Short mmCIF file of C-alpha atoms and ligand atoms in Angstrom, two decimals:
data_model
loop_
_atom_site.label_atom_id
_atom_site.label_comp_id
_atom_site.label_asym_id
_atom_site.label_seq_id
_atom_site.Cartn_x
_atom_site.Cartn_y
_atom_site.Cartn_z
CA UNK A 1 80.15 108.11 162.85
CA UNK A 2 78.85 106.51 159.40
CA UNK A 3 80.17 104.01 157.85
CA UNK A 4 78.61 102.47 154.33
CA UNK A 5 79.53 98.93 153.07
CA UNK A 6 78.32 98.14 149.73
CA UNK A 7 78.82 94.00 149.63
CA UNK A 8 78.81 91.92 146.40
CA UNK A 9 75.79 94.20 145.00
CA UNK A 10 74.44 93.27 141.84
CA UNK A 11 71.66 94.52 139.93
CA UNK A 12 70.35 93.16 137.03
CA UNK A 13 67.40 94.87 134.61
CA UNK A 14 65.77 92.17 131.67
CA UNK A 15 69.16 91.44 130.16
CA UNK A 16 71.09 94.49 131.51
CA UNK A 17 73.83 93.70 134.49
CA UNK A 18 73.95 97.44 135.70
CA UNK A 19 75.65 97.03 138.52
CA UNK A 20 77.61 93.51 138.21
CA UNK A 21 79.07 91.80 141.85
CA UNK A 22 80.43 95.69 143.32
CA UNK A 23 82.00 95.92 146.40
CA UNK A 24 82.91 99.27 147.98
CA UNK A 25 83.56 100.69 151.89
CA UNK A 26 83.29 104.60 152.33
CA UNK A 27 84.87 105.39 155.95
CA UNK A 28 83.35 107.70 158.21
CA UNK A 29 83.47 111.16 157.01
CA UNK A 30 85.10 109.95 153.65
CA UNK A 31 83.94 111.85 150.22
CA UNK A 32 83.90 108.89 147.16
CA UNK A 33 83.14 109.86 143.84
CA UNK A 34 81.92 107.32 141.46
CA UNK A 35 83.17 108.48 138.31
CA UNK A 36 82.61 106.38 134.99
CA UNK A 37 81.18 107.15 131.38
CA UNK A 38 77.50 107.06 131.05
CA UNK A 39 76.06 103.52 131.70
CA UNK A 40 78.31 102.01 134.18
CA UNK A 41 75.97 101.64 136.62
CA UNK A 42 76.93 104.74 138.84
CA UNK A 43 73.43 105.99 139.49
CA UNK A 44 71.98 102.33 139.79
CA UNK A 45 74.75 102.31 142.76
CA UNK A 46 73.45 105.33 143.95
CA UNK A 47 69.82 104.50 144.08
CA UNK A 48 70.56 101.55 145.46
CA UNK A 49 72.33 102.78 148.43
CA UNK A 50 69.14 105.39 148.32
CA UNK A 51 66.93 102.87 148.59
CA UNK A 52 65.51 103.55 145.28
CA UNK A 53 66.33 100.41 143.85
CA UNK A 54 66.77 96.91 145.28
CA UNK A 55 69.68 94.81 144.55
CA UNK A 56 69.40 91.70 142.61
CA UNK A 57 71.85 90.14 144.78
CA UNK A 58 74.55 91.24 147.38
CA UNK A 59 74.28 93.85 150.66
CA UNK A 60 74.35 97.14 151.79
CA UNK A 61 74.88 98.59 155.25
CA UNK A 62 75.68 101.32 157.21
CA UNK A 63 76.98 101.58 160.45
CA UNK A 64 76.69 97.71 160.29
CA UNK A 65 72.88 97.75 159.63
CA UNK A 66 71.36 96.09 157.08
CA UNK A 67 69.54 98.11 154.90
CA UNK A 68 69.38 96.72 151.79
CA UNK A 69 66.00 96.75 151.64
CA UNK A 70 64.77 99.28 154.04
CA UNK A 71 62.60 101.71 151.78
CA UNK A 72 64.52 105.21 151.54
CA UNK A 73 62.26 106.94 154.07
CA UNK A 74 63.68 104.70 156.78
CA UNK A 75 67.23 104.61 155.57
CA UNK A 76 69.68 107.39 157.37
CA UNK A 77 70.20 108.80 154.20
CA UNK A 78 69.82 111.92 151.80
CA UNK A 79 69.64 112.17 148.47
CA UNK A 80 69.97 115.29 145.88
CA UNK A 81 69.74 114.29 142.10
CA UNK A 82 70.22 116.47 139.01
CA UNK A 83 66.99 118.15 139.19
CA UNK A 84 66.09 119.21 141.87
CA UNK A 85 62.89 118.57 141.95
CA UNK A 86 61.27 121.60 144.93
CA UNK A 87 58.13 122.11 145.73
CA UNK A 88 57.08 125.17 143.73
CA UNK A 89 53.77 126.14 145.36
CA UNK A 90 56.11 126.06 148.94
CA UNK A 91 58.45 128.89 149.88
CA UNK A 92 61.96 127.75 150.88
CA UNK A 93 61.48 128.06 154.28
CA UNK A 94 59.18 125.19 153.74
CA UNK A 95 60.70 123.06 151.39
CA UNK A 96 63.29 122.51 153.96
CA UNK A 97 60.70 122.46 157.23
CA UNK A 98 58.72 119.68 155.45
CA UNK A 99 60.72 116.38 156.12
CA UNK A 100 61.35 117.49 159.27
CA UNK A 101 57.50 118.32 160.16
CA UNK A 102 56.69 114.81 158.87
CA UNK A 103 58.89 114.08 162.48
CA UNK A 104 56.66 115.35 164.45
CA UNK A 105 59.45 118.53 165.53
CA UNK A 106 58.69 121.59 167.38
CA UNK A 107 58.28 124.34 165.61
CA UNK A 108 60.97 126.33 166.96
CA UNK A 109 63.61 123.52 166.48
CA UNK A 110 62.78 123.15 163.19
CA UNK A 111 63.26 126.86 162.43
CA UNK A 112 66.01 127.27 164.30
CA UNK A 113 67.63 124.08 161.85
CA UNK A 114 65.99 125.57 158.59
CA UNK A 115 68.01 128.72 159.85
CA UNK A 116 71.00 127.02 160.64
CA UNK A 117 71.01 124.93 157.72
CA UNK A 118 70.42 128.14 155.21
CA UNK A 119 73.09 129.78 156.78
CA UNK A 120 74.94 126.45 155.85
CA UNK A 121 74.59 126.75 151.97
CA UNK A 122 74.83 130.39 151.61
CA UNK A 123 70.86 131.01 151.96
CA UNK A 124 70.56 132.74 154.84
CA UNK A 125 67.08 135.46 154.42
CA UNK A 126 66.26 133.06 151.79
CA UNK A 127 63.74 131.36 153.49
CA UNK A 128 60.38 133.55 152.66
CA UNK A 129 61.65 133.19 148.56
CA UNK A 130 59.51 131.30 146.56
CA UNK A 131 62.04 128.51 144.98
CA UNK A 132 60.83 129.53 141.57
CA UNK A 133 62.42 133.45 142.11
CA UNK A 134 65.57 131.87 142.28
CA UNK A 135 68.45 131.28 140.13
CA UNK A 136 69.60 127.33 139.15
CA UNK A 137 72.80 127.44 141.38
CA UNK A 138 70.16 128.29 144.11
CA UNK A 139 67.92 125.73 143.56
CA UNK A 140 70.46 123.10 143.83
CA UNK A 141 71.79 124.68 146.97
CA UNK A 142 68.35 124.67 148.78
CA UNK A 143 68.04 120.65 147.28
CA UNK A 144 71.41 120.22 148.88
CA UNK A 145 70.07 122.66 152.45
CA UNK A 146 66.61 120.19 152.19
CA UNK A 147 68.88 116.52 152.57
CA UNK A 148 70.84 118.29 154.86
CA UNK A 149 68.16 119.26 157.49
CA UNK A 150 67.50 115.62 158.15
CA UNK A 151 70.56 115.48 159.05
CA UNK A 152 71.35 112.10 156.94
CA UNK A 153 73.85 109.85 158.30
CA UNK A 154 75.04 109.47 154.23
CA UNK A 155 74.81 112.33 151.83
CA UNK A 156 74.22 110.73 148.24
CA UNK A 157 74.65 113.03 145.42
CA UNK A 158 73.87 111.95 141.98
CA UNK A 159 75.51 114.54 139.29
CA UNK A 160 73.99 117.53 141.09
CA UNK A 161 75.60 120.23 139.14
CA UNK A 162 75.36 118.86 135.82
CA UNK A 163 72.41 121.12 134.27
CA UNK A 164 74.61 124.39 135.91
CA UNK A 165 77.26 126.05 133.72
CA UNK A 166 80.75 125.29 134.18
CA UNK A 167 81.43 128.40 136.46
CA UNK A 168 78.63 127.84 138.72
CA UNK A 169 79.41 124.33 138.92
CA UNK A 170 82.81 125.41 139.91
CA UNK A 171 82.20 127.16 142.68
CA UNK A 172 79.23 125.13 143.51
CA UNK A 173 81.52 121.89 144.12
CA UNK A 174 84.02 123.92 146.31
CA UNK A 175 81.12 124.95 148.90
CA UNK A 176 80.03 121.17 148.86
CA UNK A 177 83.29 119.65 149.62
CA UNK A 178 83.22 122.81 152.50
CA UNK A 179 80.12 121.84 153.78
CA UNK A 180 81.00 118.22 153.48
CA UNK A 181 84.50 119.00 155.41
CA UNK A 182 82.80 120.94 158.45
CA UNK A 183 79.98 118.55 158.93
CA UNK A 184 82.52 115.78 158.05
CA UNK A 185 79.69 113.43 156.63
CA UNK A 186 80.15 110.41 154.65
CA UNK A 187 79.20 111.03 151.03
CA UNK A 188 79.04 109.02 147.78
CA UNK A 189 78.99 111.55 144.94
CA UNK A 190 78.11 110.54 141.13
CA UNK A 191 80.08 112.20 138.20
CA UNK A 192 80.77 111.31 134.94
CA UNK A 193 83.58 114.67 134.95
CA UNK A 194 86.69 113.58 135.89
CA UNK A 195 87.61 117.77 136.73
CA UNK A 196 84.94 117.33 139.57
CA UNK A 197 86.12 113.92 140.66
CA UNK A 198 89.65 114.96 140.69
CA UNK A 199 88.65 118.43 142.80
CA UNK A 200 86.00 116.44 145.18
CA UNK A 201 87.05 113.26 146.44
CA UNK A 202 89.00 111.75 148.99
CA UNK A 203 88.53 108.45 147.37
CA UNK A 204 87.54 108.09 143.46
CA UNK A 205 86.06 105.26 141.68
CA UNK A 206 86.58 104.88 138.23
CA UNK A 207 83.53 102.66 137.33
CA UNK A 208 83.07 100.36 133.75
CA UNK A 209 80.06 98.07 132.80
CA UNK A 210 79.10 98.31 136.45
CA UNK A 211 82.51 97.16 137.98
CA UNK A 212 84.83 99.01 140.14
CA UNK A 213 87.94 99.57 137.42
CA UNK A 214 90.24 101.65 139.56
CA UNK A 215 89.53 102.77 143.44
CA UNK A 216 92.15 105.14 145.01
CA UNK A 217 92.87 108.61 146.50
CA UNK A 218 92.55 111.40 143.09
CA UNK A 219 96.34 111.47 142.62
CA UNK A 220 97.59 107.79 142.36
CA UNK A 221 94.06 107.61 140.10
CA UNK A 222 95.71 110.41 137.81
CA UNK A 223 99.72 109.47 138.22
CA UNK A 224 99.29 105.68 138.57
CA UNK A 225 96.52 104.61 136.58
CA UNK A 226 96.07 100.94 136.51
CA UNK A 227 94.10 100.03 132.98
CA UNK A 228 94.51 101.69 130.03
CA UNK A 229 90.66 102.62 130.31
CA UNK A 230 91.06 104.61 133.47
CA UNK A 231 94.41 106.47 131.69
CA UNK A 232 92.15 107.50 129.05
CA UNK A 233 89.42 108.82 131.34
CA UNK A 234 91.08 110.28 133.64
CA UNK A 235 92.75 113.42 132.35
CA UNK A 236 93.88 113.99 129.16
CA UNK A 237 96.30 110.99 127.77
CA UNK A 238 97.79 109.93 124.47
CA UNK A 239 97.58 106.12 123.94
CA UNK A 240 99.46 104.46 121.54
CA UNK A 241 99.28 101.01 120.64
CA UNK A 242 102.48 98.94 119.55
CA UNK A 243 104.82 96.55 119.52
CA UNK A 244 108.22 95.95 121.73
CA UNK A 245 111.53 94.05 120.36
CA UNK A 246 114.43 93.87 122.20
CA UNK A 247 112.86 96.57 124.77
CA UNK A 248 112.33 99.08 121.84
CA UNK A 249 108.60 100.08 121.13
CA UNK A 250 107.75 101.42 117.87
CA UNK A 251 104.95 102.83 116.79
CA UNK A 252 104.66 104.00 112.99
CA UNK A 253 107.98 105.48 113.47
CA UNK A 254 108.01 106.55 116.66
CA UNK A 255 110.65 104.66 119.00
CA UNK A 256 111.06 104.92 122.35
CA UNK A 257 113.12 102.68 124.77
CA UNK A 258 110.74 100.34 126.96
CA UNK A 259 112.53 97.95 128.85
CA UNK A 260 109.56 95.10 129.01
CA UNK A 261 109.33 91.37 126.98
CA UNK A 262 108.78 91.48 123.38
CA UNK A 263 105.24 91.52 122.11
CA UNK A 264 101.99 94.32 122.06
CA UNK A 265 101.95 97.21 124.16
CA UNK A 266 100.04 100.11 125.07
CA UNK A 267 101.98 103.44 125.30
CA UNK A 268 100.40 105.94 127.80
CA UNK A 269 101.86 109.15 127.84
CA UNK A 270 100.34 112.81 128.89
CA UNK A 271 100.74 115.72 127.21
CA UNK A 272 102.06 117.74 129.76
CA UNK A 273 104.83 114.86 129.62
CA UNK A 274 105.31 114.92 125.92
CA UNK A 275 108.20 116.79 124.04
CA UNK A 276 108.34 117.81 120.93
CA UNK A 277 111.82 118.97 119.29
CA UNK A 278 111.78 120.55 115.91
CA UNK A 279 114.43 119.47 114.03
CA UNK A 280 114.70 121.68 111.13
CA UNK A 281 112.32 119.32 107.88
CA UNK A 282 113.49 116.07 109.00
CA UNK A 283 110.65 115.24 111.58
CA UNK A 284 108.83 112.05 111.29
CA UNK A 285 105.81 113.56 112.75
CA UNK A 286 103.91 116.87 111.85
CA UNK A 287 101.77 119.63 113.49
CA UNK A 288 98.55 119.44 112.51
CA UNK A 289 97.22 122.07 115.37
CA UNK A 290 97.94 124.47 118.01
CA UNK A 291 95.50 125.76 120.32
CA UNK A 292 96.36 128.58 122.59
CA UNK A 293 95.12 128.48 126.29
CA UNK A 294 96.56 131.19 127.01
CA UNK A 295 98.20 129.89 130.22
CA UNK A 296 99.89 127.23 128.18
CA UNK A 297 98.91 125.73 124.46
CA UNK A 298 97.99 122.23 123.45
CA UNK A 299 99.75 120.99 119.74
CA UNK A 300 97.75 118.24 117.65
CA UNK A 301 100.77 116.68 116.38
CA UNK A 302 100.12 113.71 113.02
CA UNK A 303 101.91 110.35 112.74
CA UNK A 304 102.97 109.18 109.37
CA UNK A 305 100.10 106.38 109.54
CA UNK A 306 96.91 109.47 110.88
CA UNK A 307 97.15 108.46 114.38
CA UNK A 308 97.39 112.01 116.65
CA UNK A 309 98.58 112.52 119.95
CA UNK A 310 98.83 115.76 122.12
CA UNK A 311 101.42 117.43 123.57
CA UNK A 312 101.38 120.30 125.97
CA UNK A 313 103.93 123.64 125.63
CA UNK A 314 104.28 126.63 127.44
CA UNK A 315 104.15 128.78 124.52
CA UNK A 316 102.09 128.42 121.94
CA UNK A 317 104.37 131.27 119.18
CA UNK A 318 106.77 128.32 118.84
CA UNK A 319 105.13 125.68 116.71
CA UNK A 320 102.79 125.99 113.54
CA UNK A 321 100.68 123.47 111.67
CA UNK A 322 102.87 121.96 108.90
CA UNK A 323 105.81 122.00 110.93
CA UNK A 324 107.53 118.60 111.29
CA UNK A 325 108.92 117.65 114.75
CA UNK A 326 110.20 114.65 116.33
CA UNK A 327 108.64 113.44 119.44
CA UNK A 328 110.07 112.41 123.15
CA UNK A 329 108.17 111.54 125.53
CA UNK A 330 109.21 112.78 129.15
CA UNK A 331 107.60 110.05 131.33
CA UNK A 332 105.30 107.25 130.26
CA UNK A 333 103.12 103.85 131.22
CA UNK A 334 102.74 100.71 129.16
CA UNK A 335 99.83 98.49 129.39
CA UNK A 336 99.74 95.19 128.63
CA UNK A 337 96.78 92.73 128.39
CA UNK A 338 94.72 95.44 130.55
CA UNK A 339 97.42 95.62 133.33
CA UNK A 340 100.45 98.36 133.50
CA UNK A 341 103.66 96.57 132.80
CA UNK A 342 105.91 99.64 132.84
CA UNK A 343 105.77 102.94 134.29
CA UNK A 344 108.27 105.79 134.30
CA UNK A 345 109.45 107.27 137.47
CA UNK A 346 106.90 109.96 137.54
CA UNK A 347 104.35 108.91 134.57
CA UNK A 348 102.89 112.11 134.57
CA UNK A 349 105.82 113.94 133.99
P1 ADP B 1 75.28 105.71 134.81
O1 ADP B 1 74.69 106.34 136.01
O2 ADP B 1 76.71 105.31 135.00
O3 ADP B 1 75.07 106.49 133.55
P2 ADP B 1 73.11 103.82 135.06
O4 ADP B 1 73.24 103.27 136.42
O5 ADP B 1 72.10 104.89 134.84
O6 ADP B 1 74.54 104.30 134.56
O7 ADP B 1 72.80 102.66 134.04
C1 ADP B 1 73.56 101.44 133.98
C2 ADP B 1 72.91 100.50 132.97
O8 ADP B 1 71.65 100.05 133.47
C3 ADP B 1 72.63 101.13 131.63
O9 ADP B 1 72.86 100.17 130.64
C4 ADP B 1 71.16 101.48 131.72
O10 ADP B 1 70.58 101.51 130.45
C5 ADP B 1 70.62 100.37 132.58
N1 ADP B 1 69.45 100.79 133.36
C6 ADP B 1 69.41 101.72 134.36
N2 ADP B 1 68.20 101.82 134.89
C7 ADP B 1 67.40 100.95 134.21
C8 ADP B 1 66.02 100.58 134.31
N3 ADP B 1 65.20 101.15 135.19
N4 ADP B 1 65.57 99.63 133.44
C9 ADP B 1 66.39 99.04 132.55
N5 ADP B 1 67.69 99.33 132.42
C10 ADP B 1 68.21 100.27 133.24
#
């Protein structure tokens, strides 16, 4: 059982509020991600729950302990950062036996948790390698195996995959939430990907100029989102801005019924939920682009005034650029003065 409360932390550098008045509680077993764009404080969090920074104001605890400022080699937790950071001149084996030498273990328990723990991340035999005969994806897996053999009450993770490629990272993420499932320990995982967010978390939160801007499970993040900043991080999603009358909202052209009061409004639609109709030259809008996925393709379509927005279609032998079309979108959101004032039964379509 581990339980983290993160209380009214601030942290301020010079004139920077990295981390401004956050509050956050990660139940017991629970996976957050922290996901926000560069700068919004989501490592500062990390550290700080780490121990590797001190808050300027506000309280951290786990399991009801205060250890806001404990230094990191007394906290119950683990960190693994970007770079891994082993000890070249040590084998594996010993990267991993070191921490738990430093507690005075036998030496049989602490190979038979080395083993265990090897076993754990796919490493088993590994442990006579030198890390530096091993491949990136490795690496991170014995960083991950060496927090893991001190068996941390709080696995912190701060972007661990970032410097892997895309298929590594992949696969990489899926034996992480694994591991994290079977030894069912509380993590707080940094990402500024939303795709690993999305795939990862029970819990994400979309963080902005060190707030929290959105906290909830990965699908009412992606179907419900609350600000028009966490609909345009969070997957892919055309925002228009506008104006309502007599619960019409137009857009350079475009209309589309939008039962709210008059005034400004933020259109939010995804492309998946996006139509496009061609209706033989007399199309207010035109296709600029189509890019086949293969698996579906993704049309670039202009408004009169520049402004593009994307729509999704199963084919992509349909549509060409130059081709006018008119526009309907499926399901939508409207925001409002940075809250959601309307949103289709199924916003994402
Ligand atoms: P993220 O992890 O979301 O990219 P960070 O937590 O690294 O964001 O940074 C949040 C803000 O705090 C940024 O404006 C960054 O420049 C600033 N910052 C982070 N660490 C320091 C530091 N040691 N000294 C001064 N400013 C810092």
């Amino acid at each position: 059982m581990a339980v983290l409360e993160i209380k009214g932390v601030t942290k301020r550098f010079q004139t920077t509020t990295a981390v401004d008045a956050f509050s956050l509680n990660v139940a017991d077993g629970e996976l957050v991600c922290l996901l926000g764009p560069s700068g919004s404080g989501k490592s500062t969090l990390l550290r700080m729950v780490g121990g590797f920074e001190t808050p300027s104001d506000g309280l951290i605890a786990i399991d009801g302990e205060d250890v806001t400022r404990v230094p990191p080699e007394r906290r119950p937790t683990g960190m693994v950062f970007q770079s891994h950071a082993l000890w070249t001149h040590m084998n594996v084996f010993n990267n991993l036996a070191f921490g738990l030498k430093l507690r005075h273990l036998q030496s049989a328990e602490i190979r038979r948790k080395v083993e265990a723990v090897l076993d754990l991340v796919g490493l088993g035999g590994y442990g006579a390698r030198q890390t530096g005969q091993l491949s990136g994806g490795q690496q991170q897996r014995v960083a991950l195996a060496r927090s893991l053999v001190l068996e941390p009450k709080i696995l912190l993770l701060d972007e661990p995959f970032a410097s892997l490629d895309q298929h590594l990272r992949e696969r990489l993420r899926e034996e992480v939430r694994d591991i994290q499932q079977r030894l069912r320990i509380t993590t707080l995982f940094v990402t500024h990907g939303q795709d690993e967010a999305l795939a990862l978390a029970d819990r994400i939160v979309v963080m902005r100029d060190g707030r929290t801007e959105q906290a909830d499970r990965p699908d009412v993040v992606y179907r419900q989102p609350e600000t028009p900043f966490v609909a345009g991080f969070i997957g892919s999603m055309n925002l228009l801005d506008g104006v309502v009358a007599n619960g019409v909202f137009t857009h350079s052209g475009l209309t589309v019924p939008l039962a709210v009061s008059d005034g400004v409004a933020t259109l939010a639609v995804r492309p998946e939920a996006l139509d496009i109709v061609d209706v033989a030259g007399s199309g207010m809008a035109t296709i600029h682009r189509v890019t086949d996925y293969g698996t579906h393709a993704v049309v670039d379509i202009e408004l009169p005034d520049g402004v593009r927005l994307k729509a999704m279609v199963p084919d992509a032998r349909n549509w060409n650029a130059g081709q006018p079309v008119a526009l309907k979108p499926r399901a939508f959101a409207a925001y409002r003065d940075n809250a959601a004032i309307f949103r289709s039964l199924d916003a994402n379509g």
